[in-house]
Amino acid sequence: MISVDDYRATIIDLLGTAARASLPLAGCAGLVLAEDLRAGVSLPPFDNSAMDGYAVRSVDVAEASPAAPVELPVAEDIPAGRTDVTELLPGTAHRIMTGAPMPHGADSVVMVEHTDRGTERVRIERATAPGAHVRRTGEDVKQGTIALPTGTVLGPAQIGLASAVGADRLTVRRPPRVLVVSTGSELVVPPRKLRHGQIYESNSVMLASAIRELGCSAEVMMSVDDVAAFRSAIEPRLGEFDLVVTSGGVSAGAYEVVKDALGGLGVGFAKVAIQPGGPQGNGRWNGVPVVTLPGNPVSVLVSFEVFLRPALLTSLGHTTVDRRRVRARLTEGLKSPQGRRQFRRGFYWHTEGEVTGEVGPRGGPGSHLLAAFTQANCLIVLPEDVTEVPEGTEVDVLLLTHD
Ligand code: AMP
Ligand code: MG
């Protein structure tokens, strides 16, 4: 049997790191920057007003107060978007809007609220300090400096900054294109009617959504348990994908289509010391990485969490590829098979002021109990050498949610 950690490393190696690609900004959300982004312009690109008001020389309004306003002629009107450079003569004011370029000669802005809002002449009721309400060129980012370093995860703020410094495309790790193949002659896709002996398919939609959540693309395909049909449906299309993930057809029974179809083609099958999800396979089919998962839905999702998720995140260029791990006290005792690392679905919570959280199992160890998984927010990790953990034991928990 292969250890969980060794198998995880094997799958990470198999997927490797995706190539760089230049993508339009709109398609970069959630991806990882693969090259430093240098600012094409400073931010702000020019000195501009932080307020709607009047650009002035602070010396001209030094004596202004509500009781004794200073009155100045308004020589210019500067809305945001005005592209010429105005010149403020001593003893005058320019009406200016937020984001509009500061006139030469002005050193500060009086908020409109501290004036009579005049358009020909303005009565100013407050003094200003030099620099007041002026946003300086480059105070956020200086032109030519690194605005976003390699490895940055592109969330909304990062995408916004990239555009603000003039980028319309970014060099990222190209998201893997994944083909998800479900196998099993018993599978029916809703809304078709079930006959006795048939079940509704769930693995492919589940895997595809897990894969897409990471920023990869996923296409879904169904296969019956027939070696020739399996090969001929996938082989001609291998070139379109960076990874093929199958579910089912790898255990010890007859009609193990994945094992039978790929066994001779460079895909190896092994038992991993994990519960659920022991029967695993991986390799390359015509050069394209293939990962074969077991069939039971809970095994599929646990295998995804433990092996595929870190591998896909590594491929995408992420450096944080593991779920957050915390310690929690078990609210009930659990049993675990000797020699396997068990991942139980659990619900974790943390009372304010407490050092350790608490965790309760959701559903039993059965790998078909998908409904229990929907009530879980974590996986409880029971190590290989542990067979019994009494209530109250502190255990490791992997948090599946961000909150
Ligand atoms: P297998 O390894 O193919 O024998 O599948 C193990 C169990 O998982 C069987 O009960 C299958 O019916 C079930 N199973 C396999 N593939 C799927 C799927 N795509 N959706 C839901 N259940 C599945
Ligand atoms: Mg099957």
Short mmCIF file of C-alpha atoms and ligand atoms in Angstrom, two decimals:
data_model
loop_
_atom_site.label_atom_id
_atom_site.label_comp_id
_atom_site.label_asym_id
_atom_site.label_seq_id
_atom_site.Cartn_x
_atom_site.Cartn_y
_atom_site.Cartn_z
CA MET A 1 0.00 0.00 0.00
CA ILE A 2 1.17 3.52 -0.83
CA SER A 3 1.03 6.16 1.92
CA VAL A 4 -1.30 9.13 1.54
CA ASP A 5 1.62 11.56 1.50
CA ASP A 6 3.55 9.62 -1.17
CA TYR A 7 0.50 9.33 -3.39
CA ARG A 8 -0.28 13.04 -2.98
CA ALA A 9 3.31 13.83 -4.07
CA THR A 10 2.94 11.48 -7.07
CA ILE A 11 -0.21 13.26 -8.28
CA ILE A 12 1.35 16.70 -7.75
CA ASP A 13 4.37 15.55 -9.84
CA LEU A 14 2.15 14.06 -12.53
CA LEU A 15 0.28 17.33 -13.09
CA GLY A 16 3.39 19.51 -12.83
CA THR A 17 3.14 23.27 -13.32
CA ALA A 18 0.99 24.65 -16.12
CA ALA A 19 2.60 26.69 -18.90
CA ARG A 20 2.44 30.48 -18.89
CA ALA A 21 -0.24 32.18 -20.96
CA SER A 22 -1.28 35.76 -21.58
CA LEU A 23 -5.02 36.08 -20.92
CA PRO A 24 -7.40 39.04 -21.13
CA LEU A 25 -7.89 40.60 -17.71
CA ALA A 26 -11.55 39.58 -17.59
CA GLY A 27 -10.54 35.92 -17.72
CA CYS A 28 -7.90 36.12 -14.98
CA ALA A 29 -10.03 36.13 -11.82
CA GLY A 30 -8.85 33.46 -9.39
CA LEU A 31 -5.72 32.61 -11.42
CA VAL A 32 -2.12 33.15 -10.35
CA LEU A 33 0.23 35.73 -11.86
CA ALA A 34 3.22 34.02 -13.55
CA GLU A 35 5.27 37.18 -14.20
CA ASP A 36 5.77 40.41 -12.24
CA LEU A 37 3.38 43.11 -13.41
CA ARG A 38 5.13 46.47 -13.69
CA ALA A 39 3.04 49.62 -13.52
CA GLY A 40 2.71 51.24 -16.96
CA VAL A 41 1.67 54.48 -15.25
CA SER A 42 1.90 55.93 -11.78
CA LEU A 43 -1.17 55.74 -9.62
CA PRO A 44 -2.51 58.36 -9.45
CA PRO A 45 -1.01 59.30 -12.83
CA PHE A 46 -1.19 63.05 -11.98
CA ASP A 47 -1.80 65.23 -8.90
CA ASN A 48 -5.57 65.44 -8.53
CA SER A 49 -8.26 66.62 -6.18
CA ALA A 50 -9.60 64.29 -3.49
CA MET A 51 -12.72 66.45 -3.06
CA ASP A 52 -15.24 68.51 -4.94
CA GLY A 53 -14.24 72.08 -4.10
CA TYR A 54 -11.85 74.87 -5.05
CA ALA A 55 -8.15 74.60 -5.83
CA VAL A 56 -6.30 77.46 -4.12
CA ARG A 57 -2.92 78.61 -2.85
CA SER A 58 -3.10 78.04 0.92
CA VAL A 59 -1.48 81.44 1.57
CA ASP A 60 -4.43 83.13 -0.18
CA VAL A 61 -6.98 81.68 2.28
CA ALA A 62 -4.83 81.66 5.43
CA GLU A 63 -7.12 84.18 7.15
CA ALA A 64 -10.44 82.61 6.07
CA SER A 65 -13.03 81.76 8.72
CA PRO A 66 -16.84 81.36 8.82
CA ALA A 67 -17.06 84.82 10.42
CA ALA A 68 -14.68 86.41 7.88
CA PRO A 69 -14.73 84.49 4.58
CA VAL A 70 -12.10 85.23 1.93
CA GLU A 71 -13.61 86.00 -1.48
CA LEU A 72 -11.70 84.97 -4.62
CA PRO A 73 -12.56 85.14 -8.35
CA VAL A 74 -13.21 81.71 -9.91
CA ALA A 75 -10.97 81.69 -12.99
CA GLU A 76 -11.47 78.11 -14.25
CA ASP A 77 -13.83 75.19 -13.95
CA ILE A 78 -12.02 71.81 -13.89
CA PRO A 79 -14.24 68.72 -14.17
CA ALA A 80 -12.72 65.19 -14.02
CA GLY A 81 -11.49 64.30 -17.49
CA ARG A 82 -10.20 67.78 -18.43
CA THR A 83 -6.92 67.03 -20.19
CA ASP A 84 -5.25 70.46 -20.46
CA VAL A 85 -3.15 71.94 -17.67
CA THR A 86 -4.56 75.06 -16.06
CA GLU A 87 -2.49 77.72 -14.30
CA LEU A 88 -3.73 79.17 -11.02
CA LEU A 89 -2.79 82.82 -10.68
CA PRO A 90 -2.21 84.20 -7.17
CA GLY A 91 -5.40 85.49 -5.57
CA THR A 92 -7.74 83.30 -7.65
CA ALA A 93 -9.49 79.95 -7.24
CA HIS A 94 -10.37 77.17 -9.71
CA ARG A 95 -13.55 75.20 -9.17
CA ILE A 96 -12.43 71.54 -9.22
CA MET A 97 -14.11 68.13 -9.01
CA THR A 98 -12.92 64.88 -7.39
CA GLY A 99 -10.33 63.19 -9.63
CA ALA A 100 -9.72 66.31 -11.76
CA PRO A 101 -6.10 67.42 -12.38
CA MET A 102 -4.75 70.06 -9.99
CA PRO A 103 -3.86 73.39 -11.61
CA HIS A 104 -0.22 74.46 -11.61
CA GLY A 105 0.36 76.84 -8.76
CA ALA A 106 -2.36 75.46 -6.47
CA ASP A 107 -1.25 73.57 -3.37
CA SER A 108 -4.55 72.56 -1.77
CA VAL A 109 -8.29 72.17 -2.19
CA VAL A 110 -11.06 73.72 -0.08
CA MET A 111 -14.05 71.38 0.24
CA VAL A 112 -17.19 72.74 -1.43
CA GLU A 113 -18.95 72.41 1.96
CA HIS A 114 -16.67 75.18 3.31
CA THR A 115 -17.66 77.67 0.61
CA ASP A 116 -20.75 79.41 -0.78
CA ARG A 117 -20.41 77.27 -3.98
CA GLY A 118 -19.97 80.38 -6.13
CA THR A 119 -19.18 80.08 -9.83
CA GLU A 120 -18.06 83.65 -10.64
CA ARG A 121 -16.64 84.46 -7.25
CA VAL A 122 -16.40 82.14 -4.26
CA ARG A 123 -16.52 82.91 -0.54
CA ILE A 124 -14.15 80.58 1.31
CA GLU A 125 -14.83 80.02 5.02
CA ARG A 126 -11.83 77.88 6.06
CA ALA A 127 -8.06 78.02 5.77
CA THR A 128 -6.30 75.03 4.18
CA ALA A 129 -2.96 73.39 4.92
CA PRO A 130 -0.59 72.94 1.95
CA GLY A 131 -1.37 69.55 0.37
CA ALA A 132 -4.86 69.35 1.87
CA HIS A 133 -7.22 67.16 -0.23
CA VAL A 134 -4.59 66.65 -2.95
CA ARG A 135 -3.82 63.09 -4.13
CA ARG A 136 -0.17 63.04 -5.18
CA THR A 137 1.18 61.43 -8.36
CA GLY A 138 2.45 57.92 -7.58
CA GLU A 139 1.41 57.92 -3.93
CA ASP A 140 -0.29 54.52 -4.50
CA VAL A 141 2.06 53.02 -7.15
CA LYS A 142 5.09 54.49 -8.95
CA GLN A 143 5.42 53.98 -12.70
CA GLY A 144 7.81 51.15 -13.58
CA THR A 145 7.73 49.51 -10.14
CA ILE A 146 6.25 46.05 -9.53
CA ALA A 147 2.53 46.56 -8.97
CA LEU A 148 1.83 42.82 -8.52
CA PRO A 149 4.60 40.24 -8.00
CA THR A 150 4.75 36.75 -9.55
CA GLY A 151 2.64 34.35 -7.54
CA THR A 152 -0.09 36.85 -6.72
CA VAL A 153 -3.55 35.27 -6.59
CA LEU A 154 -5.75 37.48 -8.75
CA GLY A 155 -8.75 38.47 -6.66
CA PRO A 156 -10.96 41.50 -7.30
CA ALA A 157 -8.49 44.02 -5.80
CA GLN A 158 -5.58 42.65 -7.86
CA ILE A 159 -7.61 42.63 -11.08
CA GLY A 160 -8.70 46.20 -10.38
CA LEU A 161 -5.12 47.36 -9.74
CA ALA A 162 -3.88 45.67 -12.92
CA SER A 163 -6.37 47.65 -14.99
CA ALA A 164 -5.64 50.84 -13.03
CA VAL A 165 -1.95 50.64 -14.02
CA GLY A 166 -2.90 50.06 -17.65
CA ALA A 167 -2.77 46.27 -18.17
CA ASP A 168 -5.39 44.67 -20.42
CA ARG A 169 -3.81 41.19 -20.32
CA LEU A 170 -1.90 39.30 -17.65
CA THR A 171 0.62 36.48 -17.80
CA VAL A 172 -0.79 33.67 -15.69
CA ARG A 173 -0.46 29.89 -15.35
CA ARG A 174 -2.85 28.60 -18.00
CA PRO A 175 -5.70 26.83 -16.17
CA PRO A 176 -5.72 23.07 -16.83
CA ARG A 177 -8.50 21.80 -19.10
CA VAL A 178 -9.89 18.70 -17.42
CA LEU A 179 -11.97 15.92 -18.93
CA VAL A 180 -14.15 14.27 -16.29
CA VAL A 181 -15.32 10.78 -17.22
CA SER A 182 -17.94 8.86 -15.27
CA THR A 183 -18.10 5.13 -15.82
CA GLY A 184 -20.85 2.67 -14.99
CA SER A 185 -23.65 1.03 -16.94
CA GLU A 186 -25.99 1.74 -14.02
CA LEU A 187 -25.69 5.54 -14.37
CA VAL A 188 -28.54 7.73 -15.62
CA VAL A 189 -28.38 11.50 -16.01
CA PRO A 190 -31.38 13.42 -14.63
CA PRO A 191 -34.14 14.06 -15.64
CA ARG A 192 -34.42 10.69 -17.38
CA LYS A 193 -36.51 8.10 -15.52
CA LEU A 194 -34.70 5.46 -13.46
CA ARG A 195 -35.34 1.78 -13.98
CA HIS A 196 -34.74 -0.76 -11.24
CA GLY A 197 -30.98 -1.24 -10.84
CA GLN A 198 -30.11 2.19 -12.16
CA ILE A 199 -28.95 5.25 -10.16
CA TYR A 200 -28.64 8.91 -10.95
CA GLU A 201 -25.14 9.98 -11.84
CA SER A 202 -23.47 12.36 -9.39
CA ASN A 203 -19.66 12.09 -9.60
CA SER A 204 -19.13 13.99 -12.83
CA VAL A 205 -21.11 17.11 -11.92
CA MET A 206 -19.57 17.05 -8.46
CA LEU A 207 -16.00 16.77 -9.77
CA ALA A 208 -16.57 19.30 -12.53
CA SER A 209 -17.83 21.88 -10.05
CA ALA A 210 -14.92 21.18 -7.66
CA ILE A 211 -12.47 21.60 -10.56
CA ARG A 212 -14.09 24.79 -11.86
CA GLU A 213 -14.10 26.27 -8.36
CA LEU A 214 -10.29 26.26 -8.52
CA GLY A 215 -10.29 28.17 -11.82
CA CYS A 216 -9.77 25.18 -14.16
CA SER A 217 -12.15 24.24 -16.94
CA ALA A 218 -14.00 20.92 -16.94
CA GLU A 219 -15.90 18.95 -19.55
CA VAL A 220 -18.03 15.97 -18.59
CA MET A 221 -18.38 12.65 -20.41
CA MET A 222 -20.35 9.47 -19.60
CA SER A 223 -19.14 5.97 -20.41
CA VAL A 224 -20.75 2.55 -20.10
CA ASP A 225 -18.65 -0.33 -18.79
CA ASP A 226 -17.25 -1.26 -22.19
CA VAL A 227 -13.51 -1.09 -22.91
CA ALA A 228 -13.79 -0.37 -26.64
CA ALA A 229 -16.43 2.33 -26.15
CA PHE A 230 -14.41 3.92 -23.33
CA ARG A 231 -11.21 4.06 -25.41
CA SER A 232 -12.82 5.27 -28.62
CA ALA A 233 -14.79 8.04 -26.88
CA ILE A 234 -11.73 9.51 -25.15
CA GLU A 235 -8.61 8.73 -27.18
CA PRO A 236 -9.36 10.97 -30.20
CA ARG A 237 -9.95 13.91 -27.86
CA LEU A 238 -6.94 13.54 -25.54
CA GLY A 239 -5.14 16.42 -27.23
CA GLU A 240 -7.82 18.84 -26.03
CA PHE A 241 -7.07 18.23 -22.36
CA ASP A 242 -4.33 18.62 -19.77
CA LEU A 243 -5.82 16.03 -17.45
CA VAL A 244 -8.35 13.19 -17.59
CA VAL A 245 -10.09 12.27 -14.34
CA THR A 246 -12.24 9.15 -14.25
CA SER A 247 -14.47 7.77 -11.51
CA GLY A 248 -15.47 4.15 -10.96
CA GLY A 249 -14.30 1.00 -12.67
CA VAL A 250 -11.05 0.52 -10.73
CA SER A 251 -11.90 -1.86 -7.91
CA ALA A 252 -11.65 -5.63 -7.65
CA GLY A 253 -14.87 -6.82 -9.36
CA ALA A 254 -15.56 -7.90 -12.92
CA TYR A 255 -16.42 -5.14 -15.48
CA GLU A 256 -13.74 -2.75 -14.18
CA VAL A 257 -13.71 -0.69 -17.34
CA VAL A 258 -11.06 1.87 -16.40
CA LYS A 259 -8.62 -0.75 -15.16
CA ASP A 260 -9.26 -2.93 -18.21
CA ALA A 261 -9.00 -0.08 -20.73
CA LEU A 262 -5.98 1.74 -19.29
CA GLY A 263 -4.07 -1.04 -17.53
CA GLY A 264 -1.96 -1.79 -20.58
CA LEU A 265 -1.56 1.84 -21.65
CA GLY A 266 0.77 3.29 -19.05
CA VAL A 267 -1.68 3.83 -16.21
CA GLY A 268 -0.82 2.03 -12.98
CA PHE A 269 -3.28 0.98 -10.30
CA ALA A 270 -2.53 0.76 -6.60
CA LYS A 271 -4.03 0.74 -3.15
CA VAL A 272 -3.47 3.87 -1.11
CA ALA A 273 -3.57 3.75 2.71
CA ILE A 274 -6.61 6.01 2.89
CA GLN A 275 -10.20 5.48 3.93
CA PRO A 276 -12.39 6.14 1.98
CA GLY A 277 -10.82 6.07 -1.49
CA GLY A 278 -8.25 3.25 -1.35
CA PRO A 279 -8.27 2.08 -5.00
CA GLN A 280 -6.43 4.72 -7.04
CA GLY A 281 -4.68 4.86 -10.40
CA ASN A 282 -2.56 7.33 -12.33
CA GLY A 283 -0.25 7.62 -15.30
CA ARG A 284 -0.17 9.05 -18.81
CA TRP A 285 -2.32 8.09 -21.79
CA ASN A 286 -0.66 9.29 -25.00
CA GLY A 287 1.24 11.71 -22.79
CA VAL A 288 -1.83 13.18 -21.12
CA PRO A 289 -1.99 12.80 -17.32
CA VAL A 290 -4.78 10.50 -16.15
CA VAL A 291 -6.02 10.15 -12.57
CA THR A 292 -8.52 7.39 -11.90
CA LEU A 293 -10.69 7.72 -8.80
CA PRO A 294 -12.90 5.08 -7.20
CA GLY A 295 -16.66 5.14 -7.85
CA ASN A 296 -18.38 5.90 -4.59
CA PRO A 297 -19.24 9.61 -4.40
CA VAL A 298 -17.73 10.24 -0.97
CA SER A 299 -14.51 8.48 -2.03
CA VAL A 300 -14.46 10.71 -5.11
CA LEU A 301 -14.79 13.93 -3.15
CA VAL A 302 -12.31 12.89 -0.45
CA SER A 303 -9.81 11.80 -3.16
CA PHE A 304 -10.30 15.16 -4.83
CA GLU A 305 -9.62 17.00 -1.56
CA VAL A 306 -6.56 14.97 -0.61
CA PHE A 307 -4.88 14.34 -4.00
CA LEU A 308 -6.32 16.36 -6.88
CA ARG A 309 -7.02 19.70 -5.26
CA PRO A 310 -3.41 20.26 -4.10
CA ALA A 311 -2.12 19.02 -7.48
CA LEU A 312 -4.39 21.33 -9.51
CA LEU A 313 -3.59 24.29 -7.25
CA THR A 314 0.14 23.60 -7.63
CA SER A 315 -0.30 23.41 -11.39
CA LEU A 316 -2.09 26.77 -11.33
CA GLY A 317 0.90 28.29 -9.53
CA HIS A 318 -0.58 28.57 -6.04
CA THR A 319 1.85 28.21 -3.14
CA THR A 320 -0.85 27.62 -0.53
CA VAL A 321 -2.41 24.35 -1.67
CA ASP A 322 -3.63 22.86 1.60
CA ARG A 323 -6.82 23.45 3.49
CA ARG A 324 -6.44 25.19 6.84
CA ARG A 325 -5.74 22.62 9.55
CA VAL A 326 -6.98 23.21 13.10
CA ARG A 327 -7.24 21.16 16.28
CA ALA A 328 -10.66 20.30 17.70
CA ARG A 329 -12.17 18.12 20.43
CA LEU A 330 -14.36 15.25 19.25
CA THR A 331 -17.94 15.35 20.52
CA GLU A 332 -18.24 11.58 20.11
CA GLY A 333 -15.91 8.60 19.89
CA LEU A 334 -14.83 7.24 16.48
CA LYS A 335 -13.29 4.05 15.12
CA SER A 336 -10.77 3.95 12.28
CA PRO A 337 -9.16 1.07 10.35
CA GLN A 338 -5.59 0.12 11.32
CA GLY A 339 -3.03 1.18 8.76
CA ARG A 340 -5.26 3.68 6.91
CA ARG A 341 -5.52 7.43 7.29
CA GLN A 342 -9.23 8.02 7.71
CA PHE A 343 -10.97 11.21 6.58
CA ARG A 344 -14.39 11.52 8.25
CA ARG A 345 -16.89 14.17 7.33
CA GLY A 346 -17.42 16.52 10.26
CA PHE A 347 -18.90 19.77 11.46
CA TYR A 348 -16.48 22.09 13.22
CA TRP A 349 -17.36 25.01 15.39
CA HIS A 350 -15.44 27.29 17.69
CA THR A 351 -16.84 29.08 20.72
CA GLU A 352 -15.45 32.57 21.27
CA GLY A 353 -12.83 32.68 24.00
CA GLU A 354 -12.12 28.93 23.76
CA VAL A 355 -8.65 27.83 22.66
CA THR A 356 -9.74 24.64 20.83
CA GLY A 357 -12.82 24.15 18.69
CA GLU A 358 -15.18 21.21 18.72
CA VAL A 359 -16.02 18.79 15.94
CA GLY A 360 -18.79 16.25 15.50
CA PRO A 361 -18.95 13.60 12.77
CA ARG A 362 -21.60 13.87 10.07
CA GLY A 363 -22.67 10.42 8.90
CA GLY A 364 -20.74 7.17 9.32
CA PRO A 365 -17.61 6.03 7.49
CA GLY A 366 -19.65 4.66 4.52
CA SER A 367 -18.39 6.06 1.21
CA HIS A 368 -21.90 6.21 -0.27
CA LEU A 369 -23.24 8.68 2.34
CA LEU A 370 -23.23 11.81 0.20
CA ALA A 371 -26.06 13.59 2.05
CA ALA A 372 -23.96 13.62 5.24
CA PHE A 373 -21.15 15.31 3.26
CA THR A 374 -23.50 18.19 2.46
CA GLN A 375 -23.83 18.88 6.21
CA ALA A 376 -20.07 18.82 6.76
CA ASN A 377 -17.72 21.81 6.82
CA CYS A 378 -14.55 19.85 7.52
CA LEU A 379 -12.76 16.53 7.29
CA ILE A 380 -11.67 14.88 10.53
CA VAL A 381 -8.23 13.28 10.06
CA LEU A 382 -7.56 10.07 12.01
CA PRO A 383 -3.94 8.90 11.55
CA GLU A 384 -2.87 5.47 10.26
CA ASP A 385 -1.94 4.04 13.66
CA VAL A 386 -5.17 5.09 15.35
CA THR A 387 -8.02 2.57 15.63
CA GLU A 388 -10.15 4.14 18.30
CA VAL A 389 -10.57 7.72 19.52
CA PRO A 390 -12.73 8.37 22.55
CA GLU A 391 -15.04 11.36 22.90
CA GLY A 392 -13.12 14.47 23.96
CA THR A 393 -9.91 13.56 22.08
CA GLU A 394 -8.19 16.40 20.25
CA VAL A 395 -7.95 15.65 16.54
CA ASP A 396 -6.76 17.35 13.36
CA VAL A 397 -9.48 18.89 11.22
CA LEU A 398 -9.22 20.21 7.65
CA LEU A 399 -11.57 23.14 7.10
CA LEU A 400 -13.47 22.94 3.81
CA THR A 401 -15.07 26.38 4.09
CA HIS A 402 -13.49 29.82 4.38
CA ASP A 403 -15.62 31.13 7.26
P1 AMP B 1 -17.40 1.09 -9.08
O1 AMP B 1 -16.05 1.34 -8.51
O2 AMP B 1 -17.50 1.47 -10.51
O3 AMP B 1 -17.84 -0.30 -8.82
O4 AMP B 1 -18.40 2.03 -8.30
C1 AMP B 1 -18.55 1.93 -6.89
C2 AMP B 1 -19.91 2.46 -6.47
O5 AMP B 1 -20.01 3.82 -6.82
C3 AMP B 1 -21.08 1.77 -7.12
O6 AMP B 1 -22.13 1.67 -6.18
C4 AMP B 1 -21.46 2.70 -8.26
O7 AMP B 1 -22.80 2.60 -8.62
C5 AMP B 1 -21.17 4.05 -7.64
N1 AMP B 1 -20.83 5.02 -8.69
C6 AMP B 1 -19.88 4.86 -9.62
N2 AMP B 1 -19.83 5.93 -10.45
C7 AMP B 1 -20.79 6.77 -10.02
C8 AMP B 1 -21.24 8.04 -10.47
N3 AMP B 1 -20.69 8.65 -11.52
N4 AMP B 1 -22.26 8.63 -9.80
C9 AMP B 1 -22.80 8.03 -8.72
N5 AMP B 1 -22.42 6.83 -8.25
C10 AMP B 1 -21.44 6.20 -8.90
MG MG B 2 -18.72 1.00 -12.01
#
